[in-house]
C-alpha cells in the first residue's frame, strides 16, 4: 500500500464529529492493520462531510521523529491488547 492509499483510508469516511475530535485534543490518526500500527498522520484543520453524515479530514503523513517512533517505529507496534476484539467500530480514541 502506498502512502497516498494509506492516507486516504485513514482520513475518510468516518462517523466521528470534528467537534469531538477537537474537544478531545486529538492531533494524530494512526493506521492499524491486523493489530499492528502501520502509519501515523497529523490531522489537519480541513473537514468535509458527505450526505450520509460521514466525515473526512486532511492528513499529513509523519515519517520520523518522536511521534512516529512512539507509534510506528521501523516495524509497527502491536496494539491488539489495547482494544476490544469484538468491538463494532473501527475508530478509537487512545489513551
Coordinates of N, CA and C in Angstrom, one line a residue:
X1 N 0.8 -1.2 0.0 CA 0.0 0.0 0.0 C 0.9 1.2 0.0
X2 N 0.6 2.2 -0.9 CA 1.3 3.4 -0.9 C 1.0 4.3 0.2
X3 N 1.8 5.3 0.5 CA 1.4 6.3 1.5 C 0.1 7.1 1.1
X4 N -0.1 7.4 -0.1 CA -1.3 8.0 -0.6 C -2.5 7.2 -0.3
X5 N -2.4 5.9 -0.6 CA -3.5 5.0 -0.3 C -3.8 4.9 1.2
X6 N -2.8 4.8 2.0 CA -2.9 4.7 3.4 C -3.5 6.0 3.9
X7 N -3.1 7.1 3.4 CA -3.6 8.4 3.8 C -5.1 8.5 3.5
X8 N -5.5 8.0 2.4 CA -7.0 8.1 2.0 C -7.8 7.2 2.9
X9 N -7.2 6.0 3.3 CA -8.0 5.1 4.1 C -8.1 5.6 5.6
X10 N -7.1 6.3 6.0 CA -7.1 6.9 7.4 C -8.0 8.1 7.5
X11 N -8.1 8.9 6.5 CA -8.7 10.2 6.6 C -10.2 10.2 6.3
X12 N -10.7 9.2 5.7 CA -12.1 9.2 5.2 C -12.8 7.9 5.3
X13 N -13.9 7.7 5.3 CA -15.2 8.4 5.7 C -15.6 7.8 7.0
X14 N -15.6 8.6 8.1 CA -15.9 8.2 9.4 C -17.1 8.8 10.1
X15 N -17.7 8.0 11.0 CA -18.8 8.5 11.8 C -18.2 9.1 13.1
X16 N -17.6 10.2 12.9 CA -17.0 11.0 14.0 C -17.3 12.4 13.8
X17 N -17.2 13.2 14.9 CA -17.5 14.6 14.9 C -16.2 15.4 15.0
X18 N -16.1 16.4 14.1 CA -14.9 17.3 14.2 C -14.9 17.9 15.6
X19 N -16.0 18.3 16.1 CA -16.1 18.9 17.4 C -15.6 18.0 18.5
X20 N -15.9 16.7 18.4 CA -15.5 15.8 19.4 C -14.0 15.6 19.3
X21 N -13.5 15.5 18.1 CA -12.0 15.3 17.9 C -11.3 16.5 18.5
X22 N -11.8 17.7 18.2 CA -11.1 18.9 18.8 C -11.2 19.0 20.3
X23 N -12.4 18.7 20.8 CA -12.6 18.7 22.3 C -11.7 17.7 23.0
X24 N -11.4 16.6 22.4 CA -10.5 15.6 23.0 C -9.1 15.9 22.7
X25 N -8.8 17.0 21.9 CA -7.5 17.4 21.6 C -6.7 16.3 20.8
X26 N -7.4 15.6 20.0 CA -6.8 14.5 19.1 C -6.0 15.2 18.0
X27 N -4.8 14.9 17.9 CA -3.9 15.5 16.9 C -3.5 14.6 15.8
X28 N -3.5 13.3 16.1 CA -3.0 12.3 15.2 C -4.0 11.1 14.9
X29 N -3.9 10.6 13.7 CA -4.6 9.4 13.4 C -3.6 8.3 13.1
X30 N -3.8 7.1 13.6 CA -2.9 6.0 13.4 C -3.5 4.9 12.6
X31 N -2.8 4.5 11.5 CA -3.3 3.4 10.7 C -2.9 2.1 11.3
X32 N -3.9 1.2 11.5 CA -3.7 -0.1 12.1 C -4.3 -1.1 11.2
X33 N -3.5 -2.2 11.0 CA -3.9 -3.3 10.2 C -3.6 -4.6 10.9
X34 N -4.6 -5.4 11.2 CA -4.4 -6.7 11.9 C -3.7 -6.5 13.3
X35 N -4.0 -5.4 13.9 CA -3.5 -5.1 15.3 C -2.1 -4.5 15.3
X36 N -1.5 -4.2 14.2 CA -0.2 -3.6 14.1 C -0.3 -2.2 13.5
X37 N 0.4 -1.2 14.1 CA 0.4 0.1 13.6 C 1.2 0.1 12.3
X38 N 0.7 0.9 11.3 CA 1.4 0.9 10.0 C 1.8 2.3 9.6
X39 N 1.1 3.3 10.2 CA 1.5 4.7 9.9 C 0.8 5.7 10.8
X40 N 1.4 6.9 10.9 CA 0.8 7.9 11.8 C 0.7 9.2 10.9
X41 N -0.5 9.9 11.2 CA -0.8 11.1 10.4 C -1.3 12.2 11.3
X42 N -0.8 13.4 11.0 CA -1.3 14.6 11.7 C -2.6 15.0 11.1
X43 N -3.6 15.2 11.9 CA -5.0 15.6 11.5 C -5.0 17.1 11.2
X44 N -5.4 17.4 10.0 CA -5.4 18.8 9.6 C -6.7 19.5 10.1
X45 N -6.8 20.8 9.7 CA -7.9 21.6 10.1 C -9.1 21.5 9.2
X46 N -8.9 21.0 8.0 CA -10.0 21.0 7.0 C -10.8 19.7 7.1
X47 N -12.1 19.8 7.2 CA -13.0 18.7 7.3 C -14.1 18.9 6.2
X48 N -14.6 17.7 5.7 CA -15.7 17.8 4.8 C -16.7 16.7 5.2
X49 N -18.0 16.9 4.9 CA -19.0 15.9 5.3 C -19.8 15.5 4.0
X50 N -20.0 14.2 4.0 CA -20.8 13.6 2.9 C -22.3 13.7 3.3
X51 N -23.1 13.4 2.3 CA -24.6 13.5 2.5 C -25.1 12.5 3.6
X52 N -24.3 11.4 3.7 CA -24.7 10.4 4.7 C -24.2 10.7 6.1
X53 N -23.6 11.8 6.3 CA -23.2 12.3 7.7 C -21.8 11.8 8.0
X54 N -21.1 11.1 7.2 CA -19.7 10.7 7.5 C -18.7 11.8 7.1
X55 N -17.6 11.8 7.9 CA -16.7 12.9 7.8 C -15.3 12.4 7.2
X56 N -14.6 13.3 6.6 CA -13.2 13.1 6.2 C -12.4 14.4 6.6
X57 N -11.1 14.2 6.9 CA -10.2 15.3 7.3 C -8.9 15.2 6.5
X58 N -8.3 16.3 6.4 CA -6.9 16.4 5.8 C -5.9 15.7 6.7
X59 N -4.9 15.0 6.2 CA -3.9 14.5 6.9 C -2.5 14.8 6.3
X60 N -1.5 14.8 7.2 CA -0.1 14.9 6.8 C 0.6 13.7 7.3
X61 N 1.2 12.9 6.5 CA 1.9 11.7 7.0 C 3.2 12.1 7.7
X62 N 3.5 11.4 8.8 CA 4.7 11.6 9.6 C 5.6 10.4 9.4
X63 N 6.8 10.6 9.0 CA 7.8 9.5 8.7 C 8.9 9.4 9.7
X64 N 9.1 10.4 10.6 CA 10.2 10.3 11.6 C 9.8 11.2 12.8
X65 N 10.7 11.0 13.8 CA 10.5 11.9 15.0 C 9.9 11.1 16.1
X66 N 9.7 11.8 17.2 CA 9.2 11.2 18.4 C 7.8 10.5 18.3
X67 N 6.9 11.2 17.6 CA 5.5 10.6 17.4 C 5.6 9.4 16.5
X68 N 6.4 9.4 15.4 CA 6.5 8.2 14.6 C 7.1 7.1 15.4
X69 N 8.2 7.4 16.0 CA 8.9 6.3 16.8 C 8.1 5.7 17.9
X70 N 7.3 6.6 18.5 CA 6.4 6.1 19.6 C 5.2 5.2 19.1
X71 N 4.7 5.5 17.9 CA 3.5 4.8 17.5 C 3.8 3.8 16.4
X72 N 4.8 4.0 15.6 CA 5.0 3.0 14.5 C 6.4 2.4 14.6
X73 N 7.5 3.2 14.6 CA 8.8 2.7 14.5 C 9.1 2.0 13.3
X74 N 10.2 1.2 13.2 CA 10.6 0.6 12.0 C 9.7 -0.6 11.6
X75 N 9.0 -1.3 12.6 CA 8.3 -2.5 12.3 C 6.8 -2.4 12.7
X76 N 6.4 -1.2 13.2 CA 5.0 -1.1 13.7 C 4.9 -1.6 15.2
X77 N 3.8 -1.3 15.8 CA 3.6 -1.6 17.2 C 2.4 -2.5 17.3
X78 N 2.4 -3.5 18.2 CA 1.2 -4.3 18.4 C 0.3 -3.6 19.4
X79 N -0.9 -3.3 18.9 CA -1.9 -2.6 19.8 C -3.1 -3.5 20.0
X80 N -3.0 -4.8 19.7 CA -4.2 -5.7 19.9 C -4.7 -5.7 21.3
X81 N -3.9 -5.6 22.3 CA -4.3 -5.7 23.7 C -5.0 -4.4 24.2
X82 N -4.9 -3.4 23.4 CA -5.5 -2.1 23.9 C -6.9 -1.9 23.5
X83 N -7.4 -2.8 22.6 CA -8.8 -2.6 22.1 C -9.5 -3.9 22.2
X84 N -10.8 -3.8 22.3 CA -11.7 -4.9 22.4 C -11.7 -5.7 21.1
X85 N -11.6 -7.0 21.2 CA -11.6 -7.8 20.0 C -12.9 -7.8 19.2
X86 N -14.0 -7.6 20.0 CA -15.3 -7.8 19.3 C -16.0 -6.4 19.1
X87 N -15.3 -5.3 19.2 CA -15.9 -4.0 19.0 C -16.4 -3.9 17.6
X88 N -17.5 -3.2 17.4 CA -18.1 -3.0 16.1 C -17.6 -1.7 15.4
X89 N -16.9 -0.8 16.1 CA -16.5 0.4 15.5 C -15.0 0.4 15.1
X90 N -14.6 0.9 14.0 CA -13.2 0.9 13.6 C -12.4 2.1 14.2
X91 N -13.1 3.0 14.9 CA -12.3 4.2 15.4 C -12.2 4.1 16.9
X92 N -11.0 4.6 17.4 CA -10.8 4.6 18.8 C -10.1 5.9 19.2
X93 N -10.3 6.3 20.4 CA -9.6 7.4 21.0 C -8.7 6.8 22.0
X94 N -7.3 7.0 21.8 CA -6.4 6.4 22.8 C -5.4 7.4 23.2
X95 N -5.0 7.5 24.4 CA -5.4 6.6 25.5 C -6.8 7.0 26.0

